[in-house]
């Protein structure tokens, strides 16, 4: 549906801000996914980007919950920049259990199950093992919130990491950013203002590929303590609207010590 729709004229609407875009394809894809999934699993709960925009409650409970972003990278989709995907996560007991991220334009399917590894088109993937900022390719995003105070922090964070890093990319899809780290195509990604549907699937893909997924330590806390545990996914709260994903604990720790978290109101 996305591949066919990308070259057609879009009916573009806006949501929370003038740059928070939605098209009829986002809505149609989400409807299709939920009708199939909830038809198969009627006792399960659901959280979807477009359902939430339409007024549905966005609450994560212990009930198995399908968390769906029908097009992650809607701005790319609207502009025909080939970096958008469908993101489907299943959380059980609030923990990511299944993650599926599909970029139909490049025909790339990332999958993961808890404890079962991570795959790209069926082949196992793993992170780069980069453990120092001076060797790292980074990804971050501005998101769709243009509030001056937060924009200043986002610019300052990018400024804080770029001197030492090999480079910094903004490519417009949180789920694909996490999968890029998982596949060793980049080494770390951080963003503030994302939602649970942007990260539910990609966080598991990255963790299963051997990477680190975490919230940021609150301002002033010691980053080295925060990243002491190897498996941070257990403690990752996807409702907190922030993510730091990295190939290694050492790299996550180095970045966390340089950037300032933004505490958005949780989902
Ligand atoms: C987008 C993200 C992107 C982020 C935007 C937005 P959408 O998702 O994946 O990385 O910067 O704020 O959340 O709106 O295209 O599904």
JSON list of N, CA and C in Angstrom, two decimals, residues 2 6 26 69-87 101-108 171-176:
[
{"chain": "A", "resi": 2, "resn": "UNK", "atom": "N", "xyz": [1.95, 1.26, 0.81]},
{"chain": "A", "resi": 2, "resn": "UNK", "atom": "CA", "xyz": [2.83, 2.43, 0.90]},
{"chain": "A", "resi": 2, "resn": "UNK", "atom": "C", "xyz": [3.61, 2.60, -0.40]},
{"chain": "A", "resi": 6, "resn": "UNK", "atom": "N", "xyz": [3.28, 6.05, -2.69]},
{"chain": "A", "resi": 6, "resn": "UNK", "atom": "CA", "xyz": [4.31, 7.07, -2.52]},
{"chain": "A", "resi": 6, "resn": "UNK", "atom": "C", "xyz": [4.37, 8.06, -3.69]},
{"chain": "A", "resi": 26, "resn": "UNK", "atom": "N", "xyz": [-1.33, 6.88, 5.96]},
{"chain": "A", "resi": 26, "resn": "UNK", "atom": "CA", "xyz": [-1.06, 6.53, 7.37]},
{"chain": "A", "resi": 26, "resn": "UNK", "atom": "C", "xyz": [-2.32, 5.92, 7.99]},
{"chain": "A", "resi": 69, "resn": "UNK", "atom": "N", "xyz": [3.13, 2.05, 14.39]},
{"chain": "A", "resi": 69, "resn": "UNK", "atom": "CA", "xyz": [3.28, 3.29, 13.62]},
{"chain": "A", "resi": 69, "resn": "UNK", "atom": "C", "xyz": [3.11, 2.89, 12.16]},
{"chain": "A", "resi": 70, "resn": "UNK", "atom": "N", "xyz": [1.99, 3.27, 11.52]},
{"chain": "A", "resi": 70, "resn": "UNK", "atom": "CA", "xyz": [1.72, 2.77, 10.17]},
{"chain": "A", "resi": 70, "resn": "UNK", "atom": "C", "xyz": [2.71, 3.28, 9.14]},
{"chain": "A", "resi": 71, "resn": "UNK", "atom": "N", "xyz": [3.15, 4.54, 9.29]},
{"chain": "A", "resi": 71, "resn": "UNK", "atom": "CA", "xyz": [4.28, 5.05, 8.48]},
{"chain": "A", "resi": 71, "resn": "UNK", "atom": "C", "xyz": [5.18, 5.84, 9.42]},
{"chain": "A", "resi": 72, "resn": "UNK", "atom": "N", "xyz": [6.30, 5.26, 9.77]},
{"chain": "A", "resi": 72, "resn": "UNK", "atom": "CA", "xyz": [7.28, 6.02, 10.56]},
{"chain": "A", "resi": 72, "resn": "UNK", "atom": "C", "xyz": [8.22, 6.67, 9.55]},
{"chain": "A", "resi": 73, "resn": "UNK", "atom": "N", "xyz": [8.18, 8.01, 9.55]},
{"chain": "A", "resi": 73, "resn": "UNK", "atom": "CA", "xyz": [8.88, 8.75, 8.50]},
{"chain": "A", "resi": 73, "resn": "UNK", "atom": "C", "xyz": [7.85, 9.30, 7.53]},
{"chain": "A", "resi": 74, "resn": "UNK", "atom": "N", "xyz": [6.75, 9.81, 8.07]},
{"chain": "A", "resi": 74, "resn": "UNK", "atom": "CA", "xyz": [5.70, 10.36, 7.19]},
{"chain": "A", "resi": 74, "resn": "UNK", "atom": "C", "xyz": [6.21, 11.54, 6.37]},
{"chain": "A", "resi": 75, "resn": "UNK", "atom": "N", "xyz": [7.08, 12.36, 6.97]},
{"chain": "A", "resi": 75, "resn": "UNK", "atom": "CA", "xyz": [7.61, 13.51, 6.22]},
{"chain": "A", "resi": 75, "resn": "UNK", "atom": "C", "xyz": [8.42, 13.02, 5.02]},
{"chain": "A", "resi": 76, "resn": "UNK", "atom": "N", "xyz": [9.23, 11.97, 5.23]},
{"chain": "A", "resi": 76, "resn": "UNK", "atom": "CA", "xyz": [9.96, 11.38, 4.10]},
{"chain": "A", "resi": 76, "resn": "UNK", "atom": "C", "xyz": [8.99, 10.86, 3.05]},
{"chain": "A", "resi": 77, "resn": "UNK", "atom": "N", "xyz": [7.94, 10.17, 3.50]},
{"chain": "A", "resi": 77, "resn": "UNK", "atom": "CA", "xyz": [6.94, 9.61, 2.59]},
{"chain": "A", "resi": 77, "resn": "UNK", "atom": "C", "xyz": [6.30, 10.72, 1.74]},
{"chain": "A", "resi": 78, "resn": "UNK", "atom": "N", "xyz": [5.94, 11.81, 2.39]},
{"chain": "A", "resi": 78, "resn": "UNK", "atom": "CA", "xyz": [5.30, 12.93, 1.69]},
{"chain": "A", "resi": 78, "resn": "UNK", "atom": "C", "xyz": [6.24, 13.52, 0.64]},
{"chain": "A", "resi": 79, "resn": "UNK", "atom": "N", "xyz": [7.54, 13.57, 0.98]},
{"chain": "A", "resi": 79, "resn": "UNK", "atom": "CA", "xyz": [8.52, 14.17, 0.06]},
{"chain": "A", "resi": 79, "resn": "UNK", "atom": "C", "xyz": [9.18, 13.14, -0.87]},
{"chain": "A", "resi": 80, "resn": "UNK", "atom": "N", "xyz": [8.75, 11.90, -0.77]},
{"chain": "A", "resi": 80, "resn": "UNK", "atom": "CA", "xyz": [9.29, 10.80, -1.59]},
{"chain": "A", "resi": 80, "resn": "UNK", "atom": "C", "xyz": [10.78, 10.55, -1.33]},
{"chain": "A", "resi": 81, "resn": "UNK", "atom": "N", "xyz": [11.21, 10.85, -0.10]},
{"chain": "A", "resi": 81, "resn": "UNK", "atom": "CA", "xyz": [12.57, 10.50, 0.33]},
{"chain": "A", "resi": 81, "resn": "UNK", "atom": "C", "xyz": [12.51, 9.06, 0.83]},
{"chain": "A", "resi": 82, "resn": "UNK", "atom": "N", "xyz": [13.28, 8.14, 0.24]},
{"chain": "A", "resi": 82, "resn": "UNK", "atom": "CA", "xyz": [12.99, 6.71, 0.46]},
{"chain": "A", "resi": 82, "resn": "UNK", "atom": "C", "xyz": [13.46, 6.15, 1.80]},
{"chain": "A", "resi": 83, "resn": "UNK", "atom": "N", "xyz": [12.93, 6.72, 2.88]},
{"chain": "A", "resi": 83, "resn": "UNK", "atom": "CA", "xyz": [13.32, 6.23, 4.21]},
{"chain": "A", "resi": 83, "resn": "UNK", "atom": "C", "xyz": [12.11, 6.29, 5.14]},
{"chain": "A", "resi": 84, "resn": "UNK", "atom": "N", "xyz": [11.15, 5.42, 4.87]},
{"chain": "A", "resi": 84, "resn": "UNK", "atom": "CA", "xyz": [9.94, 5.30, 5.69]},
{"chain": "A", "resi": 84, "resn": "UNK", "atom": "C", "xyz": [9.69, 3.83, 5.92]},
{"chain": "A", "resi": 85, "resn": "UNK", "atom": "N", "xyz": [8.93, 3.54, 6.96]},
{"chain": "A", "resi": 85, "resn": "UNK", "atom": "CA", "xyz": [8.67, 2.13, 7.25]},
{"chain": "A", "resi": 85, "resn": "UNK", "atom": "C", "xyz": [7.35, 1.95, 7.98]},
{"chain": "A", "resi": 86, "resn": "UNK", "atom": "N", "xyz": [6.93, 0.70, 8.05]},
{"chain": "A", "resi": 86, "resn": "UNK", "atom": "CA", "xyz": [5.83, 0.29, 8.92]},
{"chain": "A", "resi": 86, "resn": "UNK", "atom": "C", "xyz": [6.50, -0.28, 10.17]},
{"chain": "A", "resi": 87, "resn": "UNK", "atom": "N", "xyz": [6.05, 0.14, 11.34]},
{"chain": "A", "resi": 87, "resn": "UNK", "atom": "CA", "xyz": [6.66, -0.36, 12.58]},
{"chain": "A", "resi": 87, "resn": "UNK", "atom": "C", "xyz": [5.59, -1.02, 13.44]},
{"chain": "A", "resi": 101, "resn": "UNK", "atom": "N", "xyz": [9.93, -4.18, 11.58]},
{"chain": "A", "resi": 101, "resn": "UNK", "atom": "CA", "xyz": [10.09, -2.88, 10.93]},
{"chain": "A", "resi": 101, "resn": "UNK", "atom": "C", "xyz": [10.33, -3.16, 9.44]},
{"chain": "A", "resi": 102, "resn": "UNK", "atom": "N", "xyz": [9.44, -2.62, 8.59]},
{"chain": "A", "resi": 102, "resn": "UNK", "atom": "CA", "xyz": [9.57, -2.90, 7.15]},
{"chain": "A", "resi": 102, "resn": "UNK", "atom": "C", "xyz": [9.64, -1.62, 6.35]},
{"chain": "A", "resi": 103, "resn": "UNK", "atom": "N", "xyz": [10.72, -1.47, 5.58]},
{"chain": "A", "resi": 103, "resn": "UNK", "atom": "CA", "xyz": [10.84, -0.35, 4.65]},
{"chain": "A", "resi": 103, "resn": "UNK", "atom": "C", "xyz": [10.44, -0.88, 3.27]},
{"chain": "A", "resi": 104, "resn": "UNK", "atom": "N", "xyz": [9.21, -0.58, 2.81]},
{"chain": "A", "resi": 104, "resn": "UNK", "atom": "CA", "xyz": [8.74, -1.16, 1.55]},
{"chain": "A", "resi": 104, "resn": "UNK", "atom": "C", "xyz": [9.46, -0.58, 0.34]},
{"chain": "A", "resi": 105, "resn": "UNK", "atom": "N", "xyz": [10.05, 0.60, 0.49]},
{"chain": "A", "resi": 105, "resn": "UNK", "atom": "CA", "xyz": [10.70, 1.23, -0.66]},
{"chain": "A", "resi": 105, "resn": "UNK", "atom": "C", "xyz": [12.04, 0.57, -0.97]},
{"chain": "A", "resi": 106, "resn": "UNK", "atom": "N", "xyz": [12.70, 0.05, 0.05]},
{"chain": "A", "resi": 106, "resn": "UNK", "atom": "CA", "xyz": [13.97, -0.67, -0.15]},
{"chain": "A", "resi": 106, "resn": "UNK", "atom": "C", "xyz": [13.79, -2.18, 0.03]},
{"chain": "A", "resi": 107, "resn": "UNK", "atom": "N", "xyz": [12.57, -2.59, 0.32]},
{"chain": "A", "resi": 107, "resn": "UNK", "atom": "CA", "xyz": [12.25, -4.00, 0.60]},
{"chain": "A", "resi": 107, "resn": "UNK", "atom": "C", "xyz": [13.17, -4.57, 1.68]},
{"chain": "A", "resi": 108, "resn": "UNK", "atom": "N", "xyz": [13.27, -3.85, 2.80]},
{"chain": "A", "resi": 108, "resn": "UNK", "atom": "CA", "xyz": [14.09, -4.31, 3.92]},
{"chain": "A", "resi": 108, "resn": "UNK", "atom": "C", "xyz": [13.18, -4.60, 5.12]},
{"chain": "A", "resi": 171, "resn": "UNK", "atom": "N", "xyz": [17.77, 11.39, 9.41]},
{"chain": "A", "resi": 171, "resn": "UNK", "atom": "CA", "xyz": [17.15, 10.76, 8.25]},
{"chain": "A", "resi": 171, "resn": "UNK", "atom": "C", "xyz": [15.66, 10.47, 8.42]},
{"chain": "A", "resi": 172, "resn": "UNK", "atom": "N", "xyz": [15.06, 10.88, 9.57]},
{"chain": "A", "resi": 172, "resn": "UNK", "atom": "CA", "xyz": [13.63, 11.01, 9.64]},
{"chain": "A", "resi": 172, "resn": "UNK", "atom": "C", "xyz": [12.77, 9.81, 9.97]},
{"chain": "A", "resi": 173, "resn": "UNK", "atom": "N", "xyz": [13.36, 8.75, 10.52]},
{"chain": "A", "resi": 173, "resn": "UNK", "atom": "CA", "xyz": [12.51, 7.64, 10.97]},
{"chain": "A", "resi": 173, "resn": "UNK", "atom": "C", "xyz": [13.17, 6.99, 12.19]},
{"chain": "A", "resi": 174, "resn": "UNK", "atom": "N", "xyz": [12.53, 7.14, 13.33]},
{"chain": "A", "resi": 174, "resn": "UNK", "atom": "CA", "xyz": [13.10, 6.60, 14.58]},
{"chain": "A", "resi": 174, "resn": "UNK", "atom": "C", "xyz": [13.28, 5.09, 14.49]},
{"chain": "A", "resi": 175, "resn": "UNK", "atom": "N", "xyz": [12.28, 4.40, 13.95]},
{"chain": "A", "resi": 175, "resn": "UNK", "atom": "CA", "xyz": [12.35, 2.93, 13.87]},
{"chain": "A", "resi": 175, "resn": "UNK", "atom": "C", "xyz": [13.52, 2.50, 12.98]},
{"chain": "A", "resi": 176, "resn": "UNK", "atom": "N", "xyz": [13.66, 3.16, 11.82]},
{"chain": "A", "resi": 176, "resn": "UNK", "atom": "CA", "xyz": [14.78, 2.80, 10.93]},
{"chain": "A", "resi": 176, "resn": "UNK", "atom": "C", "xyz": [16.12, 3.24, 11.51]}
]
